[in-house]
Short mmCIF file of C-alpha atoms and ligand atoms in Angstrom, two decimals:
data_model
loop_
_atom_site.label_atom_id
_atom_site.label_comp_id
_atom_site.label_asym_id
_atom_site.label_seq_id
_atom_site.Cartn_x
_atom_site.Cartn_y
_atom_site.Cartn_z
CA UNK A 1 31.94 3.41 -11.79
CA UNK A 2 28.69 1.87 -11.68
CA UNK A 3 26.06 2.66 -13.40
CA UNK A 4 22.42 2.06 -14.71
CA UNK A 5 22.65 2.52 -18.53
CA UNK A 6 20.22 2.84 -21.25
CA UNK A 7 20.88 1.48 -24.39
CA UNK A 8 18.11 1.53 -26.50
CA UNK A 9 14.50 3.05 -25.93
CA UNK A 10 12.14 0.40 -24.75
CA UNK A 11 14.77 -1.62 -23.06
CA UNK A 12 15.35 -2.13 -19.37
CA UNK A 13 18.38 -0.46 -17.90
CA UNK A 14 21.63 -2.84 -18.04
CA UNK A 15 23.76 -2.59 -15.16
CA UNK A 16 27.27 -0.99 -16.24
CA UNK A 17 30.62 -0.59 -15.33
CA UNK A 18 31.84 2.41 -17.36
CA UNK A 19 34.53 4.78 -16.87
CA UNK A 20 34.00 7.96 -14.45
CA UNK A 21 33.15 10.85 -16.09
CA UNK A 22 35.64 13.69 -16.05
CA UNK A 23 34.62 17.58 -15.13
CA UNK A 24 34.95 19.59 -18.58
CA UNK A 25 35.75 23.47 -18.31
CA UNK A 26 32.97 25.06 -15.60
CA UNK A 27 31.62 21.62 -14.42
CA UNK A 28 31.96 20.01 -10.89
CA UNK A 29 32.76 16.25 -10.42
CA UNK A 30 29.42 14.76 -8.14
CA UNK A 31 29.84 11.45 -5.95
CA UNK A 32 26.09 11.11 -6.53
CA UNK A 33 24.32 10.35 -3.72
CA UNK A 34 20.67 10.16 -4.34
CA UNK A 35 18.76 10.08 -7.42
CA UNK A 36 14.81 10.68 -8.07
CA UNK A 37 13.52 8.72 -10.46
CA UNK A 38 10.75 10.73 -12.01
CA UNK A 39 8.10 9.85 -14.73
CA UNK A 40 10.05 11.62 -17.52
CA UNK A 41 12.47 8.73 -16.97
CA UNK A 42 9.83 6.41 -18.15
CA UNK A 43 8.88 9.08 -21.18
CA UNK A 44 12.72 8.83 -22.40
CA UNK A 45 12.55 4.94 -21.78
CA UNK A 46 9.57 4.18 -24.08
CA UNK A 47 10.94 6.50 -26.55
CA UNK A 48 8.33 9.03 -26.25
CA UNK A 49 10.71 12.33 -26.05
CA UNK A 50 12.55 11.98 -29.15
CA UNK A 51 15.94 13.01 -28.46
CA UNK A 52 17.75 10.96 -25.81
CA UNK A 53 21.76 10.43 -26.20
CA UNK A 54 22.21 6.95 -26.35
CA UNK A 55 24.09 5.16 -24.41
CA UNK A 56 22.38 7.28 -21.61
CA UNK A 57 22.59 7.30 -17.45
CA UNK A 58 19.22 8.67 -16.42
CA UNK A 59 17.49 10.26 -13.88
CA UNK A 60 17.87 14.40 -13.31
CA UNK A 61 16.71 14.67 -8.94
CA UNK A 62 20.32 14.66 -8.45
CA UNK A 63 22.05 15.20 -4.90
CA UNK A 64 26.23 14.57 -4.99
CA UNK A 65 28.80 16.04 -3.00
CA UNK A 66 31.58 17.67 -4.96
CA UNK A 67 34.29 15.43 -5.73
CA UNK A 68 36.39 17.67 -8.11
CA UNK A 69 36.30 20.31 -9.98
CA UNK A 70 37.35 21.18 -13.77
CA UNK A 71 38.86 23.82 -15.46
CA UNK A 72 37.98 27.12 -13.96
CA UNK A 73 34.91 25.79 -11.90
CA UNK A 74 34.86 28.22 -9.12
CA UNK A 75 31.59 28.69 -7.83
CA UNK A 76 31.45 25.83 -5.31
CA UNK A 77 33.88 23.58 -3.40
CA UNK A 78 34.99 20.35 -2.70
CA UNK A 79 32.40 18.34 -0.51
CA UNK A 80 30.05 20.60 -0.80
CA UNK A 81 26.57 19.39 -1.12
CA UNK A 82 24.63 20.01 -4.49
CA UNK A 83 21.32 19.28 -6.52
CA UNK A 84 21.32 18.86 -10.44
CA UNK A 85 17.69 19.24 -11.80
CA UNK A 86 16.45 18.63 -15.84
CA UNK A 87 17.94 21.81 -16.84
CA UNK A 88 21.53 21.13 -17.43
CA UNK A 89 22.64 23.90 -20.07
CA UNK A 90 20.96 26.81 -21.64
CA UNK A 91 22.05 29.01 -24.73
CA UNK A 92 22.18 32.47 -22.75
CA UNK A 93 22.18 34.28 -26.42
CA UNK A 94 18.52 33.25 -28.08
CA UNK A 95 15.11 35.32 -27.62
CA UNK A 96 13.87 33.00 -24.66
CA UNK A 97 17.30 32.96 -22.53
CA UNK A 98 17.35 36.85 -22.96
CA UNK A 99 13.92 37.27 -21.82
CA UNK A 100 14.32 35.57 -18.81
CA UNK A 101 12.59 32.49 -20.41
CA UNK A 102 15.62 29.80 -20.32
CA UNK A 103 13.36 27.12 -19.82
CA UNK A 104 12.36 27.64 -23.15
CA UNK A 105 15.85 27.99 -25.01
CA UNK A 106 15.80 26.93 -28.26
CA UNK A 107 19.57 25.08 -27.50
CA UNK A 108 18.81 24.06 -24.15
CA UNK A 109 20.28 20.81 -22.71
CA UNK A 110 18.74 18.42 -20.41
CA UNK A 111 19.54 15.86 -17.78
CA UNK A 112 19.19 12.32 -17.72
CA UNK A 113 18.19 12.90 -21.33
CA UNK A 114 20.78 14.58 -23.66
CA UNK A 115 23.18 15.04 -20.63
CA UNK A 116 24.19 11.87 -18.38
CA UNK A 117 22.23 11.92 -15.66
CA UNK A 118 22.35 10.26 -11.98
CA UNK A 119 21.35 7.02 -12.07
CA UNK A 120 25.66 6.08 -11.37
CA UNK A 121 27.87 6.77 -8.86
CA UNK A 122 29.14 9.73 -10.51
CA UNK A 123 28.01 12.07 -12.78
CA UNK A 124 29.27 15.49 -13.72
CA UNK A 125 27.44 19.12 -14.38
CA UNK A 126 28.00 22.85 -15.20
CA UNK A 127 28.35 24.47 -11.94
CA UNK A 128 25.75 27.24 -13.27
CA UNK A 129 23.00 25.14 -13.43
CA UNK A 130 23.40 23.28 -9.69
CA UNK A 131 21.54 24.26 -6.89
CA UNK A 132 22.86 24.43 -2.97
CA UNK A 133 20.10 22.22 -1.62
CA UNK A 134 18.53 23.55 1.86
CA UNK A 135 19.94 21.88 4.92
CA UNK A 136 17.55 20.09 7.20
CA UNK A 137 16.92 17.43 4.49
CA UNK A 138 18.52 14.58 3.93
CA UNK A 139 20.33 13.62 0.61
CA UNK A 140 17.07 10.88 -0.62
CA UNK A 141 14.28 13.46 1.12
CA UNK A 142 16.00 16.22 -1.44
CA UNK A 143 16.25 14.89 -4.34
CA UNK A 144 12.03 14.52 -5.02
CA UNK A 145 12.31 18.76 -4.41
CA UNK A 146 14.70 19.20 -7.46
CA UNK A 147 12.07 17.89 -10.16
CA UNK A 148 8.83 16.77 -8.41
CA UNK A 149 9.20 19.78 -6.35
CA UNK A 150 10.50 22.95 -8.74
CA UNK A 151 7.97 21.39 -11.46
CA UNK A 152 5.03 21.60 -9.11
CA UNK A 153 6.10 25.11 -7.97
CA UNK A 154 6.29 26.51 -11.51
CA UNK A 155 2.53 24.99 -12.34
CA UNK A 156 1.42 26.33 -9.19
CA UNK A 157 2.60 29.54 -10.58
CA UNK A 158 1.03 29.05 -13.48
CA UNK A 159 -2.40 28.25 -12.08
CA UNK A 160 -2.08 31.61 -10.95
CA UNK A 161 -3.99 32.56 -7.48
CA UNK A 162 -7.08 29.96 -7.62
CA UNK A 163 -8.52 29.12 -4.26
CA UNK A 164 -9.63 25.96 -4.76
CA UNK A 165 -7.00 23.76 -6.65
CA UNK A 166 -7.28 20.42 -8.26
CA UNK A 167 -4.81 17.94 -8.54
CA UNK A 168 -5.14 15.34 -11.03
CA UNK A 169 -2.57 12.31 -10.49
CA UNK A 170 -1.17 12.41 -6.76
CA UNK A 171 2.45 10.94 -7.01
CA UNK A 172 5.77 12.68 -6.71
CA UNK A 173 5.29 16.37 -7.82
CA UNK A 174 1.34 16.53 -6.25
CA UNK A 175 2.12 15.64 -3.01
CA UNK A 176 4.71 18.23 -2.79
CA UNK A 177 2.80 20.85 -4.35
CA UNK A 178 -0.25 20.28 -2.07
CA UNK A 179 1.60 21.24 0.93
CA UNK A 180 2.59 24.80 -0.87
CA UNK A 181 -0.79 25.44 -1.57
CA UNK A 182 -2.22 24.17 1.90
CA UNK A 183 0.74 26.56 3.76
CA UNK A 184 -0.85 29.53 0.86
CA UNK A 185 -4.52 28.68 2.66
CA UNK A 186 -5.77 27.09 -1.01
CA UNK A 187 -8.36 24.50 -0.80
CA UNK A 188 -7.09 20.97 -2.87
CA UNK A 189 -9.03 18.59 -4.40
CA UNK A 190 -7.13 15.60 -5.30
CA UNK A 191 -7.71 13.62 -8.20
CA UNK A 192 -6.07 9.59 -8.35
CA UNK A 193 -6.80 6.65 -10.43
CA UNK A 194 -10.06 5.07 -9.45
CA UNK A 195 -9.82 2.98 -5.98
CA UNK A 196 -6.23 3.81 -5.27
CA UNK A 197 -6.69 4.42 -1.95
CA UNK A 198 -3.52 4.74 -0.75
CA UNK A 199 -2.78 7.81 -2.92
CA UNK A 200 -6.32 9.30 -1.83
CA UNK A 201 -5.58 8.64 1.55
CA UNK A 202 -1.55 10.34 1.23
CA UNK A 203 -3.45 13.38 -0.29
CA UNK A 204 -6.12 13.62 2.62
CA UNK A 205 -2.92 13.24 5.15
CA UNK A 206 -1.50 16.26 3.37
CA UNK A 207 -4.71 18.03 3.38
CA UNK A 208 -6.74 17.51 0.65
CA UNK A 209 -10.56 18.41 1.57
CA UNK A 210 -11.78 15.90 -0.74
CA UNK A 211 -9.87 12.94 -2.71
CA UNK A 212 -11.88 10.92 -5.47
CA UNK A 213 -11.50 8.84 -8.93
CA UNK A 214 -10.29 11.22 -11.92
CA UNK A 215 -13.09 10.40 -14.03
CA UNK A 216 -15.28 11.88 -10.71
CA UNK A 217 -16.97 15.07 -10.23
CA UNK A 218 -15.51 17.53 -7.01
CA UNK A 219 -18.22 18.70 -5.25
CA UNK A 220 -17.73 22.08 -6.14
CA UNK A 221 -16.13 23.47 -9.03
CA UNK A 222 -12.25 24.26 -8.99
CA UNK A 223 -10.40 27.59 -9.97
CA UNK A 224 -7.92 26.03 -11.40
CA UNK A 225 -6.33 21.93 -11.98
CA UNK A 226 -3.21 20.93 -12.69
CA UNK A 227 -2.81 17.46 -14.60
CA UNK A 228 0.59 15.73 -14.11
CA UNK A 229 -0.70 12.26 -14.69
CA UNK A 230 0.15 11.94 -18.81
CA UNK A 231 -3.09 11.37 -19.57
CA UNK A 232 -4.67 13.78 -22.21
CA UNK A 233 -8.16 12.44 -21.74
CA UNK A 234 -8.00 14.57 -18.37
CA UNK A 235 -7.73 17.60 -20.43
CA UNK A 236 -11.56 17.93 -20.84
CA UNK A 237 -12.60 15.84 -17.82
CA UNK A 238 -10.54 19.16 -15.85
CA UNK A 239 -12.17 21.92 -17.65
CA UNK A 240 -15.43 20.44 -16.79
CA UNK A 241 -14.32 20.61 -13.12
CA UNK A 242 -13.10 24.13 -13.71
CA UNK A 243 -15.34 27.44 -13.29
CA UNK A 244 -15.97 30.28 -15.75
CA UNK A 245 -11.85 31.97 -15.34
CA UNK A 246 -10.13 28.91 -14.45
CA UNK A 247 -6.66 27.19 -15.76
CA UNK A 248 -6.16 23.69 -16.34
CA UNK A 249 -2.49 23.29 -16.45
CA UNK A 250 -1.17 20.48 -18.19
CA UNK A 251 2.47 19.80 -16.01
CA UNK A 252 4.22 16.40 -17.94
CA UNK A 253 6.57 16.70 -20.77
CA UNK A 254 4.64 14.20 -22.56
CA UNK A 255 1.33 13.85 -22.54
CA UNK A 256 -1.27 11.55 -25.13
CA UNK A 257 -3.56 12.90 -27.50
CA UNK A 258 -6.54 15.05 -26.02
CA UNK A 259 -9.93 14.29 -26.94
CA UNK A 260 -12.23 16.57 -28.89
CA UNK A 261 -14.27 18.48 -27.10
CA UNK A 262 -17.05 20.89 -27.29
CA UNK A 263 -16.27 24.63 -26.83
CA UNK A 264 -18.72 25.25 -24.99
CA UNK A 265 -16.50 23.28 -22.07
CA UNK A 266 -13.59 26.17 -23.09
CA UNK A 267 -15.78 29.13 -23.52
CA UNK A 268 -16.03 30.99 -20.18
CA UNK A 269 -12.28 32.82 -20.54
CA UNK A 270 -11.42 28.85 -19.32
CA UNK A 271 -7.42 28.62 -20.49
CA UNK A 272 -5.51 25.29 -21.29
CA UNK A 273 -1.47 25.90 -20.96
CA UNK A 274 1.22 23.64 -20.19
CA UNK A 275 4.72 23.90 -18.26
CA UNK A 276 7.86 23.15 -19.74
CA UNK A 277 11.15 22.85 -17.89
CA UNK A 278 12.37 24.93 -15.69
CA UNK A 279 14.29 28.36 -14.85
CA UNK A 280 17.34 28.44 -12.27
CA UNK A 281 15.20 31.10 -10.65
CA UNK A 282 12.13 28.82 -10.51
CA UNK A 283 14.74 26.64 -8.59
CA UNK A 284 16.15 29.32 -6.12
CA UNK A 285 12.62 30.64 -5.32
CA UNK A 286 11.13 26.96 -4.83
CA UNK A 287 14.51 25.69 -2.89
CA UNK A 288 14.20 28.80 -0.79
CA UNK A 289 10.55 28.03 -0.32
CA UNK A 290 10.62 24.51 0.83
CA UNK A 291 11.71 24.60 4.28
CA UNK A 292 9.88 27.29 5.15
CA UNK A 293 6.05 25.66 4.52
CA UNK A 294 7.90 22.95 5.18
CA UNK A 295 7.42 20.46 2.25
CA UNK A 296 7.96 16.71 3.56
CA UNK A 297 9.02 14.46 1.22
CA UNK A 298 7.17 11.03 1.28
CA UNK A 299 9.56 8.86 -0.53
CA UNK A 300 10.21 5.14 -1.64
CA UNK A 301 14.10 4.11 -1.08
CA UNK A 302 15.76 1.79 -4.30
CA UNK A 303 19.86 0.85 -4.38
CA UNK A 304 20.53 1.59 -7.77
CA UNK A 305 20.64 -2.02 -9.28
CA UNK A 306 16.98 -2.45 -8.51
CA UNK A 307 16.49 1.13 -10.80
CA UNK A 308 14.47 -1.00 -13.37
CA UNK A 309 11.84 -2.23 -10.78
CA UNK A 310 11.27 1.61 -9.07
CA UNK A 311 10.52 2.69 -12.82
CA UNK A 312 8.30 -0.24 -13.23
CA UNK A 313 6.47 0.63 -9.82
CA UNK A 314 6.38 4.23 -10.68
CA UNK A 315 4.56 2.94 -14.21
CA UNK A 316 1.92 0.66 -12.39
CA UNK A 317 1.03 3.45 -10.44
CA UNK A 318 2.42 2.02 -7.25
CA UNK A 319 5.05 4.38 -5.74
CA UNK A 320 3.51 6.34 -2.79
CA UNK A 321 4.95 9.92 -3.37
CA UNK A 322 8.40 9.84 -4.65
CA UNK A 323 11.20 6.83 -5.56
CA UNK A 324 14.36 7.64 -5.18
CA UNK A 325 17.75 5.78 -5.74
CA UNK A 326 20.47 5.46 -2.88
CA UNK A 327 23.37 5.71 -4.17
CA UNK A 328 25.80 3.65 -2.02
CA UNK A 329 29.50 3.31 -2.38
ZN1 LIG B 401 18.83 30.01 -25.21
ZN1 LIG B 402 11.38 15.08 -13.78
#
């Protein structure tokens, strides 16, 4: 099959022909047929997440339709439509898994990183951890929902029920979260690089009251902001923005260092957390959620041997909502 292989951190992707993978015990065989390509991607690329299997296929906004089955996979069936997201195995037995905390398992397995991942033709996954994607969307609209999306959900969780939310870096999992909060009557306050207008002007479309630089002051503070550009010198430029109460949640895997800062910008009951991963439940609930706001997916079509130059885009800054890969065959 073909594929879009990474063989060393801070590489490009090499174009591949390797062999198609085969479904192990529990695990379904996916013709892939879309793949997001999310900024994680470019976290394992520059070697920034220290654990990637190498050789790796990337990418973990997975929709493939069933092509086989292994050994005593059962849950689904041939054809059927499915969605792989980052969490691609889980323990079940250690302190986190038992208390309904998976996405914190101390074992836990993730893909496009220590799993193979979608960025190929094919890819294969453990039945438990794939998600029947809702219908109404099509294969490259879903696949921004299964990382972009559930990530979003799970820090709009986690900013708990602030009225007026900020949103610092509006690419892939902001504009998709926005539209969850507008449908929940929040007020947003988007947050892009300076003078990138085109983001400002996708977050006003989706009904942001007011869109500005991130180094800018909102013109009234926020109850809560959640960062998902990795940029850790938005940590105290957010909890400036905040008011006495509020979260800044901090949504990327990888992040860089955060300034010092006074406490003074903290003291209030003011609360820094981030979000890690992912729960199958975050996935049902968000997946269930979707089309009923509904959450449109703005999205930027690649074929899979231009992978290299969406990741490149998506690193300038340049994507408008969510790339994807089209997977054709
Ligand atoms: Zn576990
Ligand atoms: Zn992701």
């Amino acid at each position: 099959m073909n594929a879009q292989l990474l063989e060393g951190v801070r590489r490009p992707l090499r174009a591949a022909e390797i062999p198609r993978p085969e479904p192990g015990p529990g695990q379904v065989l996916l013709a892939v047929r879309a793949c997001g390509v999310c900024r994680t991607d470019l976290h394992v690329l520059d070697g920034e997440l220290s654990d990637p299997k190498l050789p790796l296929v990337l990418g973990h906004e997975i929709v493939g339709t069933v092509a086989a089955l292994g050994p005593g996979s059962e849950r689904f069936t041939p054809g059927q439509r499915l969605g792989v997201p980052w969490l691609g195995w889980t323990c079940g037995v250690c302190r986190y898994c038992h208390a309904g905390r998976e996405n914190l398992c101390d074992r836990a397995r993730f893909t496009g990183y220590q799993l193979d991942g979608g960025y190929a033709e094919y890819t294969v996954a453990d039945e438990r951890f794939c998600f029947v994607l809702p219908q109404g969307y099509g294969d490259l609209d879903a696949a921004p929902l299964l990382c972009a999306g559930l990530i979003g959900y799970r820090s709009l969780v986690a900013a708990g029920d602030a009225a007026r939310l900020g949103l610092y870096g509006f690419g892939a999992a902001a504009h998709l979260v926005a539209q969850v909060a507008r449908s929940q009557g929040r007020r947003i306050f988007a947050f892009t690089r300076a003078g990138d207008e085109a983001a400002q002007q996708l977050a006003r479309a989706l009904g942001a009251e007011w869109a500005g630089a991130s180094d800018g002051v909102p013109p009234e503070p926020l109850d809560a902001a959640i960062i998902f550009a990795p940029a850790g010198d938005l940590v105290p430029t957010a909890l400036r923005a905040v008011a006495k109460g509020g979260t800044v949640v901090c949504a990327g895997i990888h992040m860089s260092d955060i300034p010092k800062f006074p406490y003074d910008i903290l003291w209030g009951e003011r609360v820094v957390r981030s979000v890690a991963n992912l729960t199958r439940r975050d996935g049902e609930e968000f997946l269930a959620l979707a089309p009923r706001v509904p959450v449109r997916t703005t999205i930027e079509p690649y074929p899979l041997d231009r992978a290299n130059e969406a990741l490149e885009r998506l690193r300038a800054g340049r994507v408008r909502g969510a790339a994807v890969l089209e997977i054709a065959r």
